[in-house]
XYZ file of C-alpha atoms in Angstrom:
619
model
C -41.092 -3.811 -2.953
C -42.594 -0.735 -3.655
C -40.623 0.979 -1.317
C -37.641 -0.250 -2.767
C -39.038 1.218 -5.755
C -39.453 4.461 -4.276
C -36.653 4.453 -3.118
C -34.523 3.406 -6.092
C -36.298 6.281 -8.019
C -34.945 9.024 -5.275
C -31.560 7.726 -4.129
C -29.508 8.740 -7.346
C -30.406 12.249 -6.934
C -29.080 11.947 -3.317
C -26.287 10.292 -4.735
C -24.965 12.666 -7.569
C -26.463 15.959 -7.170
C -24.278 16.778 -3.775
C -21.415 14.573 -4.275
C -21.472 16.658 -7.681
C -22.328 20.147 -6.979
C -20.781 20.249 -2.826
C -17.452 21.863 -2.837
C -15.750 24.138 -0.443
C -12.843 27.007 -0.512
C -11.759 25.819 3.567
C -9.599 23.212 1.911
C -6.409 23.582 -0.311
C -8.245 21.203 -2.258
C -11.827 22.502 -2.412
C -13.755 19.453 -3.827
C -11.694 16.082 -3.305
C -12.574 15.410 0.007
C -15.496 16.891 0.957
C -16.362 15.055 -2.456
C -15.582 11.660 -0.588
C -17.462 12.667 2.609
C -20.156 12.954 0.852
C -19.923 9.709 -0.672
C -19.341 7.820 2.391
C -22.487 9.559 3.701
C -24.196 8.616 0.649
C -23.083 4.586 1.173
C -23.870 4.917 4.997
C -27.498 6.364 3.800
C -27.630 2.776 1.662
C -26.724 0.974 4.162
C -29.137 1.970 6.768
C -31.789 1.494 4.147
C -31.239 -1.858 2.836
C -30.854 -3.075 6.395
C -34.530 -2.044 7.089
C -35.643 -3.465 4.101
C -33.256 -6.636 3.899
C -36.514 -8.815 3.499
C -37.851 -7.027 0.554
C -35.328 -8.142 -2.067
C -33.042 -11.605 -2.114
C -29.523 -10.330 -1.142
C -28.207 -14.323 -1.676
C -28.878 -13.997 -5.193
C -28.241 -10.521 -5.819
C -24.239 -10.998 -3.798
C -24.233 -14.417 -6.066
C -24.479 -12.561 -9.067
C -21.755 -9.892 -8.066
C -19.378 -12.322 -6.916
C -19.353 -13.909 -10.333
C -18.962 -10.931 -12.614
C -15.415 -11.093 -14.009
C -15.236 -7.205 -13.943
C -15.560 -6.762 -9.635
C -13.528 -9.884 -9.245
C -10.334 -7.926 -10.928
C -11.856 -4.934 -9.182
C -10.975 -6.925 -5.516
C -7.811 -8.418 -7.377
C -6.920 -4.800 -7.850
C -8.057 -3.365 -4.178
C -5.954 -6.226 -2.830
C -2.907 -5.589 -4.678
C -3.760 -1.686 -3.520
C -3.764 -3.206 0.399
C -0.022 -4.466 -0.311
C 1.537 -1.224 -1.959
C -0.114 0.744 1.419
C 1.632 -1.242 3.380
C 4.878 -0.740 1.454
C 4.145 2.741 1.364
C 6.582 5.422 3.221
C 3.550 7.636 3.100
C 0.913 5.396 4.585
C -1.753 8.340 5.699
C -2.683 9.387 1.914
C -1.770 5.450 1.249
C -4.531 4.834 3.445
C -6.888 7.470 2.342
C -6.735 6.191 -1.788
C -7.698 2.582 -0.656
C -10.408 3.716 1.265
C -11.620 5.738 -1.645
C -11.167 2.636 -4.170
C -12.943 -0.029 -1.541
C -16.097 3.134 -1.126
C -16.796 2.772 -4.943
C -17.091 -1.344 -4.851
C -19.740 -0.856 -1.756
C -21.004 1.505 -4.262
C -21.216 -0.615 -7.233
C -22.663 -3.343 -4.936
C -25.521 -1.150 -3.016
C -26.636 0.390 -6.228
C -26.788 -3.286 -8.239
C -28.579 -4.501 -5.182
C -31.324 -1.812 -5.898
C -31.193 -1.568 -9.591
C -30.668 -5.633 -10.963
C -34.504 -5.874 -10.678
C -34.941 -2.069 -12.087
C -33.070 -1.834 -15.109
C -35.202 0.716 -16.954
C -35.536 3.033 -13.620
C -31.491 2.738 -13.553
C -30.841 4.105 -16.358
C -33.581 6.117 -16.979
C -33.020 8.064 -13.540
C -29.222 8.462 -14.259
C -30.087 9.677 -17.185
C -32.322 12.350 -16.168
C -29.783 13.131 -13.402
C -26.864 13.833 -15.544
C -29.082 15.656 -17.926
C -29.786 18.484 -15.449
C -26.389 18.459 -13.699
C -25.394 19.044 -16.333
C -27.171 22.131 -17.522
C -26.697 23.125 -13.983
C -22.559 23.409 -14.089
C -22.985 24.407 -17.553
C -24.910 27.093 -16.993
C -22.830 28.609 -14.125
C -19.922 27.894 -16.680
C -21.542 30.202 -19.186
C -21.910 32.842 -16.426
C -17.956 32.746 -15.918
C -17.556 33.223 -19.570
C -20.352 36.107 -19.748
C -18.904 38.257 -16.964
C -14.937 37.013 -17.845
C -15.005 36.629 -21.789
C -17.364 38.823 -23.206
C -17.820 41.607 -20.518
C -13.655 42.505 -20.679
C -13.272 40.874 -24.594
C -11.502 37.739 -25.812
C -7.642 38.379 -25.472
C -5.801 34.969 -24.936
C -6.735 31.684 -23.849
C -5.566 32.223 -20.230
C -9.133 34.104 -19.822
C -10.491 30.448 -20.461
C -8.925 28.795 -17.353
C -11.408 30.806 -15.083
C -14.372 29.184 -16.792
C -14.547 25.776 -14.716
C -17.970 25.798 -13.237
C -17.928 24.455 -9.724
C -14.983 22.274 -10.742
C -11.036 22.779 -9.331
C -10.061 23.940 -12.518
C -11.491 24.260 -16.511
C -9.366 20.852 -17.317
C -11.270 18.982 -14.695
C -14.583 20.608 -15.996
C -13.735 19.350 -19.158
C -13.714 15.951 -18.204
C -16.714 15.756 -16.065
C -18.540 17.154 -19.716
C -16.729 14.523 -21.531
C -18.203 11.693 -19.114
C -21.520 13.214 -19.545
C -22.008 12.664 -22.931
C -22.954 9.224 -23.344
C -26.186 10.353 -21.168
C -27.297 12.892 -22.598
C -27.043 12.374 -26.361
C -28.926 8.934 -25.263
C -31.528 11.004 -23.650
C -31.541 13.349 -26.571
C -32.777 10.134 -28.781
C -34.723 7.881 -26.105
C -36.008 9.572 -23.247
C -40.210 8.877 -23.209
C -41.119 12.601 -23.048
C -40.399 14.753 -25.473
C -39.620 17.968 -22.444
C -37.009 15.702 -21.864
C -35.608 14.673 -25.241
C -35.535 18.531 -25.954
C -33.950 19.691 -22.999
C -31.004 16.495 -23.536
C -30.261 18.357 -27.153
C -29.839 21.521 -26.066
C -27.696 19.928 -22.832
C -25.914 17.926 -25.666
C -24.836 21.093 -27.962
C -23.639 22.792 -24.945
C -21.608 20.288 -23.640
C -19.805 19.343 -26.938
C -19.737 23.146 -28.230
C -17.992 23.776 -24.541
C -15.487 21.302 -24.702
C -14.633 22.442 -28.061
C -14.356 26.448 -26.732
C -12.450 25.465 -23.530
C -9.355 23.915 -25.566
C -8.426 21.046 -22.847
C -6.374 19.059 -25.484
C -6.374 15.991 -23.547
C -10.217 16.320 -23.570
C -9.974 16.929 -27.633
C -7.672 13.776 -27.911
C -10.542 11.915 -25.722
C -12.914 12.720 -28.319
C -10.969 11.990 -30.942
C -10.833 8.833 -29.578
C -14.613 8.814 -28.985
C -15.337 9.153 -32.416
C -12.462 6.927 -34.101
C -13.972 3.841 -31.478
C -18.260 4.250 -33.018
C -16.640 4.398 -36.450
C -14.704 1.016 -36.087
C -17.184 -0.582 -34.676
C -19.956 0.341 -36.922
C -17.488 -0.783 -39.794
C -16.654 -3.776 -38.193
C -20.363 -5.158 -37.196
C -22.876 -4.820 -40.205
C -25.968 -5.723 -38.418
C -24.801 -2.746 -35.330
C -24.376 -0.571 -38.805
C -28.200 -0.525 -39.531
C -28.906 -0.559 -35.880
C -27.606 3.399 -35.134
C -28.467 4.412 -39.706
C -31.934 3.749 -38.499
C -31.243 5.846 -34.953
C -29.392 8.657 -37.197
C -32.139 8.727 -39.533
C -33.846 10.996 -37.054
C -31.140 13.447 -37.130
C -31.051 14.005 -34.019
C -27.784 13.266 -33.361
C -26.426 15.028 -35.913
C -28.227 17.998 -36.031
C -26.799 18.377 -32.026
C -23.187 17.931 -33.398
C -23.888 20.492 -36.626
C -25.659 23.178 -33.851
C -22.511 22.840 -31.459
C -19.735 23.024 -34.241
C -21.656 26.318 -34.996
C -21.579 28.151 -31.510
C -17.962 27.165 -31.117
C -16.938 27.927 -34.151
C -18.610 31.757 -34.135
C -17.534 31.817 -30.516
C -14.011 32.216 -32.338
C -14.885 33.541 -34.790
C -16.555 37.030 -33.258
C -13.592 37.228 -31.007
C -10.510 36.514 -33.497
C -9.554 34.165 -35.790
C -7.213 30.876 -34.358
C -4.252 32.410 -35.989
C -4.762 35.731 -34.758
C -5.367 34.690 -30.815
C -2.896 36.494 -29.412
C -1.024 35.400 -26.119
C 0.623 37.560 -23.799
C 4.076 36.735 -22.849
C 3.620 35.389 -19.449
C 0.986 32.882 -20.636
C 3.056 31.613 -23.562
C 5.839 31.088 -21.081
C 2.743 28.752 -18.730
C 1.650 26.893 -21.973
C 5.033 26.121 -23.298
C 6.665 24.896 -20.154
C 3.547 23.606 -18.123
C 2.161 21.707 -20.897
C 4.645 19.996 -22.824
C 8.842 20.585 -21.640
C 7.853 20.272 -18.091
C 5.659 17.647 -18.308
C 8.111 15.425 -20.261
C 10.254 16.372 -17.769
C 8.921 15.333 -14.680
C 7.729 11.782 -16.524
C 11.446 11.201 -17.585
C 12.103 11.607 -13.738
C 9.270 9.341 -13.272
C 10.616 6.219 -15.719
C 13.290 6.750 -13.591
C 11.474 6.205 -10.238
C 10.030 3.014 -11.960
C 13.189 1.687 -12.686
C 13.875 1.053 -9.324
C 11.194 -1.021 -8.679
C 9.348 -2.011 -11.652
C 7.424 -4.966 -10.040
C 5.768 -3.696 -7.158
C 6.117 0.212 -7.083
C 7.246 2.333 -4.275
C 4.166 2.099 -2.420
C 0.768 3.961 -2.699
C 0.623 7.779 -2.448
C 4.631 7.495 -2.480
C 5.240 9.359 -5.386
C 5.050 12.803 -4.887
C 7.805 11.766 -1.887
C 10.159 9.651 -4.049
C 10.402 12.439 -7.367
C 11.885 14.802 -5.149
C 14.749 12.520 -5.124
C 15.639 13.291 -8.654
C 15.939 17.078 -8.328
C 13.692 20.046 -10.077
C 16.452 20.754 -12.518
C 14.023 22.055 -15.618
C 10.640 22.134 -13.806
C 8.831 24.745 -12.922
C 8.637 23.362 -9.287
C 12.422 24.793 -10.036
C 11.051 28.159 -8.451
C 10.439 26.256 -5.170
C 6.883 26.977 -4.441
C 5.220 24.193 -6.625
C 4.890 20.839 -5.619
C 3.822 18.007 -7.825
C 1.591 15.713 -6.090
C 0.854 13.485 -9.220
C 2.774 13.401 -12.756
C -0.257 14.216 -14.530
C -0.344 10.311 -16.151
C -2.764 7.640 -14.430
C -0.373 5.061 -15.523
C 3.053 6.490 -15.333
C 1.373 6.766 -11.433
C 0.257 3.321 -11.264
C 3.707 2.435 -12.364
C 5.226 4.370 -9.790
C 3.569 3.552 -6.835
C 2.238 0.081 -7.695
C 4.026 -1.156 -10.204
C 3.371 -3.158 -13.150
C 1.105 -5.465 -11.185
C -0.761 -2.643 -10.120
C -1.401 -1.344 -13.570
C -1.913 -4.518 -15.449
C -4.586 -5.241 -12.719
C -5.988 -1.419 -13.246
C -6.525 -2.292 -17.087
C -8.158 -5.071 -16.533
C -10.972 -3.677 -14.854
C -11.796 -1.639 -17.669
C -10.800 -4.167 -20.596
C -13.048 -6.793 -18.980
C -16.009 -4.075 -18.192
C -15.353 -2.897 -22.443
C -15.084 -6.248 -23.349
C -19.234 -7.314 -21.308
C -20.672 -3.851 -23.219
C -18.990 -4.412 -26.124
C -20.749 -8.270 -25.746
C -24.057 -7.234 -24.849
C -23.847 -4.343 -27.684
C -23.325 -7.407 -30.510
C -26.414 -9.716 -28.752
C -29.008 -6.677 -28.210
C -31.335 -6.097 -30.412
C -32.985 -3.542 -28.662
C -31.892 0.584 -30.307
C -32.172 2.189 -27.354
C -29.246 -0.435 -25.424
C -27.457 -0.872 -28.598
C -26.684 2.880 -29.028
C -26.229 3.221 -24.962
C -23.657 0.279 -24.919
C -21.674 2.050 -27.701
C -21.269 5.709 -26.297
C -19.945 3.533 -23.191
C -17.961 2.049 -25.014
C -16.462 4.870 -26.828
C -16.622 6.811 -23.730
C -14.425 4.652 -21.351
C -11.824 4.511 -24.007
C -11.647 8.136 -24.141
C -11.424 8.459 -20.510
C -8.377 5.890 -20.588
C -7.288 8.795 -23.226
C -6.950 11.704 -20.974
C -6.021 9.433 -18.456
C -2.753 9.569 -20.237
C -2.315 13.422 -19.309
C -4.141 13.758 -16.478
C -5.339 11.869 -13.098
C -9.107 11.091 -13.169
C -8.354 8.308 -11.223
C -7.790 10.494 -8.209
C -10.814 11.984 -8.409
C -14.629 11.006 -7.277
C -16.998 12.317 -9.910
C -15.193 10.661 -12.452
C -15.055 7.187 -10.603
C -18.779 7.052 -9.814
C -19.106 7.518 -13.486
C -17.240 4.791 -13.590
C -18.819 2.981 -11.246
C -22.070 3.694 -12.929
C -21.151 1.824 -15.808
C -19.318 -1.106 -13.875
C -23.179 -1.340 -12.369
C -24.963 -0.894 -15.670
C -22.507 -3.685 -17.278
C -23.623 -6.249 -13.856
C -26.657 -5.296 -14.485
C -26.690 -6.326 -17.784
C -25.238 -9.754 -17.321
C -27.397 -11.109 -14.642
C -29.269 -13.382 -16.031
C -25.861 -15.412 -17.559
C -25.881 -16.900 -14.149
C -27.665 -19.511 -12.525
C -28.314 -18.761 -8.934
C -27.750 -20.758 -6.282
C -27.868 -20.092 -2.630
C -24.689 -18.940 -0.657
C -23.767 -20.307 3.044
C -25.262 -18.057 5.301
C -21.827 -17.987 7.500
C -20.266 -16.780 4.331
C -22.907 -14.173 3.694
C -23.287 -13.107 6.927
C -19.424 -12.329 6.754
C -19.678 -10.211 3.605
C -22.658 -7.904 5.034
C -20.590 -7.789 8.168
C -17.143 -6.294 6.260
C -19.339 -3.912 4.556
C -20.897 -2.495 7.547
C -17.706 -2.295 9.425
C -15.991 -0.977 6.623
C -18.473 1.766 6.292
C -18.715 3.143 9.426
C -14.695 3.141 9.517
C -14.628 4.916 6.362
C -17.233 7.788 7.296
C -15.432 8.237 10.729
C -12.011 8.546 8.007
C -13.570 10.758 5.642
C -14.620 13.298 8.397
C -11.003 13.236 10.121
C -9.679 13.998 6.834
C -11.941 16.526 5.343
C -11.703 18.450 9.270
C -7.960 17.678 9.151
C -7.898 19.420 5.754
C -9.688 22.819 7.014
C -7.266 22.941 9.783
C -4.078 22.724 7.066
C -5.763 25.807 5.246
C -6.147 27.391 8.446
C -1.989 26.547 9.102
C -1.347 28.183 5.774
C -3.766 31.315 6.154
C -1.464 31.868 9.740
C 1.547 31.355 7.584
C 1.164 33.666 5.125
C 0.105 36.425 8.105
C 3.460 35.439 9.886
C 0.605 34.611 12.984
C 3.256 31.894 14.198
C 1.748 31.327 17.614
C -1.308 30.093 16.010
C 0.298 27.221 14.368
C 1.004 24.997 16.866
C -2.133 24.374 17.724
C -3.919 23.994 13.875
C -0.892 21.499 13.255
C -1.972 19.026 16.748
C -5.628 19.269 15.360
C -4.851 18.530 11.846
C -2.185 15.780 12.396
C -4.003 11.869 13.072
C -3.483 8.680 11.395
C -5.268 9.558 8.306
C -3.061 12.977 7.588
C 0.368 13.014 8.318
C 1.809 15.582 5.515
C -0.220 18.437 3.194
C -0.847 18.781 -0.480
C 2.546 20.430 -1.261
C 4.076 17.263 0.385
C 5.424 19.090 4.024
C 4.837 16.851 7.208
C 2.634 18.788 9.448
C 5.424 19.005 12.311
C 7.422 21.454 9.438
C 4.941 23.970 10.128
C 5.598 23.725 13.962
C 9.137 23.517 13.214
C 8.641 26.986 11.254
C 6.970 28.480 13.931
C 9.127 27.604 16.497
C 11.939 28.807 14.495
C 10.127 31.907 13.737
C 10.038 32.610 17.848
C 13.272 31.645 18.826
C 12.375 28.404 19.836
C 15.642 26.671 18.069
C 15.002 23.630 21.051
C 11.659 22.593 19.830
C 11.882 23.819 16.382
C 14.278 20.758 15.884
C 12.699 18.103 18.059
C 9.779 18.613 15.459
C 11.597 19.030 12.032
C 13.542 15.948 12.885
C 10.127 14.398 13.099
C 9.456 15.868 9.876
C 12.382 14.962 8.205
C 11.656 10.988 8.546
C 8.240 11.778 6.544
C 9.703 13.139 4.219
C 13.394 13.443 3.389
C 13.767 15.096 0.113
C 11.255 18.386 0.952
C 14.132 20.992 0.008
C 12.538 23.736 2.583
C 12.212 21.325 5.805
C 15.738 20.921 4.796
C 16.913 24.407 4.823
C 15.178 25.319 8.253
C 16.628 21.778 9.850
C 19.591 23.014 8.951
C 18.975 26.709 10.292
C 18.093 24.791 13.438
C 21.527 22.889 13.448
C 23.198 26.204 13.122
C 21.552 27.855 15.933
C 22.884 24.969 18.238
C 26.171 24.819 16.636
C 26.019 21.437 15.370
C 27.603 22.320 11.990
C 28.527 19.673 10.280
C 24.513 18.542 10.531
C 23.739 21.933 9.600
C 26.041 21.472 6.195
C 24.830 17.929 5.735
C 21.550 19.450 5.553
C 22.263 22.566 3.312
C 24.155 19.969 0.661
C 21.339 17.265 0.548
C 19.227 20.055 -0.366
C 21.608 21.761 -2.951
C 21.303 18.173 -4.547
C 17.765 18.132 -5.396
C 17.252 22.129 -5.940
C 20.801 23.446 -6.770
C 18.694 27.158 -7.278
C 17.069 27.148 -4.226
C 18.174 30.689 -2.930
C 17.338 30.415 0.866
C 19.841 26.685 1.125
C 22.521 28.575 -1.410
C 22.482 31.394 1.340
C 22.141 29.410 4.603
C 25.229 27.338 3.284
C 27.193 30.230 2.861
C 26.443 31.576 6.167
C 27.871 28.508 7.569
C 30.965 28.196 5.694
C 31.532 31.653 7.304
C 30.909 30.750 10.869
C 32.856 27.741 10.275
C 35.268 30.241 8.765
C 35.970 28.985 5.416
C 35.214 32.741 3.712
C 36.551 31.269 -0.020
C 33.804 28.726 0.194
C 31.401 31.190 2.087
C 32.230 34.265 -1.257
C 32.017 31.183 -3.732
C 28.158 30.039 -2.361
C 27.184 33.478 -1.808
C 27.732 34.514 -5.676
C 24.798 31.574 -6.420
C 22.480 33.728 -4.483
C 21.413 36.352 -7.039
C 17.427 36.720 -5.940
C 17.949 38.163 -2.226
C 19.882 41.594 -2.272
C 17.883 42.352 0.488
C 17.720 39.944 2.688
C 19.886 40.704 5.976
C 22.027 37.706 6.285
C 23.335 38.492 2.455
C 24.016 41.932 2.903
C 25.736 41.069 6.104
C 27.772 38.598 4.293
C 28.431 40.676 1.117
C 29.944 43.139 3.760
C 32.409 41.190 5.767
C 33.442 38.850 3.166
C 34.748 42.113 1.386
C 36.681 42.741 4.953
C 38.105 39.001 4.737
């Protein structure tokens, strides 16, 4: 047992400082999924340890008392419901991927309540002490982006603010991570048993809340909105909870951290400009406007309109960023035809999407059953210390369902192994509501079994992925160098089961097909964007060079068939507006061929326009 304790003590630090800090630019995305390497690694690393030490704690009453929480019961409801959408899904790689992802947190929840149900007080003081210093870690680094960005070249317009992210993707995800952290370290600013630590939470604590402040993530502000509505109904609500925190706040602690970090952000603005006199340059006005609020609306109107057609069950998991393209990029910026939306920015509208509304009612419920045991075990304690933990949770996972409104933390690992944290804290909690009783060893056996299977599968995924991923940067690198005889081969390493198309939604075999093209190759070029094309239908520029191909082997009424189905969903794109008009005038038809050619008003230089502009002027 004292291993286990040892063990317990060290294992969280494994868990969140790499999963948290590891990140890497050889990916298009540089921290998903290394992020969930990591955390397979991290569950393989449990694994392995609680198989050599599978007599030192009772795993029959430990997997009896998970079995029987309400909250991982709608968790499996959920993952099983997930299983069916994959199935149903036309893109079944990234399908495949997202299930894996939600099935790796469970074993995660159930590895860490295995350690932790007999170590309640090491739990949460170790996770507390964790996010503590992770957090002064990417705050720090944060504050060095703003130091050498903001005040080195002067506070001119908000855009400047969007390179201060940390190690984090971007400054809205950054924003959310600080948001999660709260709950821990304003606890450890109050409760910790030394006072190194209780200092070193508050000044953790005003940095956090005076950064989210400064970095103007709205959905973040909305979240803490939120936040601070939820403790204030509550402690109206419940008398006896009331005294509870007056008696923590009479320490001033608390408030003294939320005084200090109104302060900093406050002069922060104040030494560089008053809110009304920000100013914004036009480009960035342009971003906020369209990015933010038109566009967004925008591509969730096209969304309600996905749902429509299958409100029950959803297109299938990871479908979505397939199916909008059916609905065109009339008023998106994705208009311009180099972004591609891989999420609408909305959890739920997502959820809807893909799974349907079985999929999201059985989402909620995880997290209205896990509110619903801290918000239980926040009445019955009597204890300060859980009574004031239990309510930032509280308050905290209701402000994550908050920005989960314009956002997609549910895509992302840090912020479900915070979630997961609290699913285990919440177990954890509840264990001793149940009376124990052996399980049948067959059935056990079974379990443990599925896990270790499961694991091992999922680490061998995670790996293909991540290596599959470095190889897609490496496609992208060679296509932006115009190195097309390198392609071929990145594409036949990066292509497996487990990734089948890239970020901006493009099948692998495009990028062949693009190469090919590129070299004369019209023979293979359209063996493999006819591969393509059954991935993904609706991508506007495997559309345009299928078409090309066509061309080049005179099948033109393909070719047009092609050029038209693409018109449909981007009726601006400027490479299909000019390929069509070349092929009305090989086919002849020069009215049609002048009429197309006046849409293309971006490409006076391209050859095949000015070659056209010419000779329709003969004809």
């Amino acid at each position: 047992m004292k291993d286990l304790r040892i063990f317990s003590r060290v294992f969280l630090w494994i868990l969140f400082y790499p999963i948290t800090l590891i990140f890497t630019y050889k990916n298009l995305d540089p921290g998903l999924h290394i992020k969930f390497l990591a955390l397979c690694i991290c569950n393989f690393i449990l694994l392995t340890y609680l198989i050599i030490t599978r007599n030192k704690y009772q795993p029959t009453k430990i997997l009896h008392s998970i079995i029987n929480n309400k909250i991982v019961f709608a968790y499996v409801a959920f993952l099983i419901f997930l299983f069916i959408s994959a199935l149903n899904s036309r893109n079944n790689s990234d399908a495949l991927i997202e299930l894996s992802r939600f099935i790796s947190y469970l074993v995660l929840i159930v590895f860490l309540t295995i350690i932790y149900i007999n170590n309640q007080s090491t739990f949460l003081d170790q996770i507390v002490k964790i996010v503590i210093t992770l957090s002064f870690i990417t705050v720090s680094l944060s504050l060095f982006q703003m130091i050498t960005g903001v005040f080195r070249l002067g506070f001119q317009n908000f855009n400047q603010l969007y390179e201060v992210h940390s190690i984090f993707q971007h400054r809205n995800l950054f924003a959310q991570i600080l948001f999660l952290s709260i709950p821990y370290t304003l606890y450890g600013a109050s409760f910790t048993p030394t006072k190194f630590w209780r200092i070193f939470a508050k000044v953790v604590s005003v940095l956090i809340l005076a950064l989210i402040i400064i970095l103007g993530s709205r959905a973040v502000w909305l979240a803490f909105f939120t936040f601070f509505t939820c403790i204030l109904i509550i402690l109206v609500a419940n008398q006896n909870l009331r005294k509870s925190v007056s008696t923590i706040l009479k320490s001033r602690s608390l408030l003294l951290i939320i005084l200090t970090s109104i302060i900093i952000s406050s002069s922060f603005f104040i030494y560089f400009g008053s809110f009304n006199k920000i100013e914004l340059d036009d480009e960035y006005k342009e971003l906020l406007n369209t990015l933010s609020v038109t566009d967004r609306i925008e591509l969730w109107k096209k969304s309600f309109n996905l749902i429509k057609e299958a409100p029950v069950l959803g297109h299938g998991l990871g479908s979505w960023k397939i199916e909008i393209l059916r609905f065109g990029n009339q008023g998106l910026i994705s208009e311009n035809n180099r972004t591609f939306y891989q999420r609408p920015h909305n959890d739920y509208i997502s959820l809807l999407s893909e799974s349907g509304i079985i999929g999201l009612i059985l989402y909620l419920s995880i997290f209205i059953l896990l509110i619903q045991s801290l918000l239980r075990n926040l009445i019955i304690n009597h204890s300060k210390e859980q009574v004031l933990f239990n309510l930032l949770l509280i308050s905290t996972l209701l402000g994550y369902l908050t920005f989960s409104f314009f956002s997609y933390p549910k895509d992302r690992v840090i912020q479900n192994i915070y979630i997961s944290s609290t699913i285990v804290f919440a177990i954890i909690q509840e264990k001793k509501k149940y009376s124990f009783v052996r399980l049948n060893k067959t059935f056990l056996y079974c379990i443990i079994s599925f896990i270790i299977i499961i694991i091992i599968l999922f680490l061998f995924l995670s790996y293909s992925r991540f290596t599959s991923e470095k190889h897609i940067y490496t496609i992208h690198n060679h296509k932006n160098s115009k190195e097309w005889y390198k392609i071929h081969w990145e594409v036949d390493a990066a292509k497996t089961l487990f990734c089948k198309l890239d970020q901006f939604t493009a099948p692998l075999d495009f990028y062949s097909g693009l190469a090919s093209i590129q070299m004369g190759n019209f023979s293979d070029a359209k063996e493999y964007l006819t591969s393509a094309i059954n991935l993904n239908p609706y991508h506007v520029d495997l559309l345009n060079n299928l078409g090309i191909t066509y061309m080049h082997n005179e099948e033109m009424e393909n070719a047009m068939k092609m050029f038209r189905k693409g018109l449909q969903i981007a009726p601006n794109h400027q490479e299909l507006n000019l390929s069509l008009a070349y092929a009305y005038y090989l086919n002849k038809d020069y009215n049609d061929a002048l009429i197309q050619l006046k849409r293309v008003t971006k490409l006076d230089s391209h050859p095949i326009y000015r070659f056209l502009i010419g000779e329709l002027k003969q004809n």
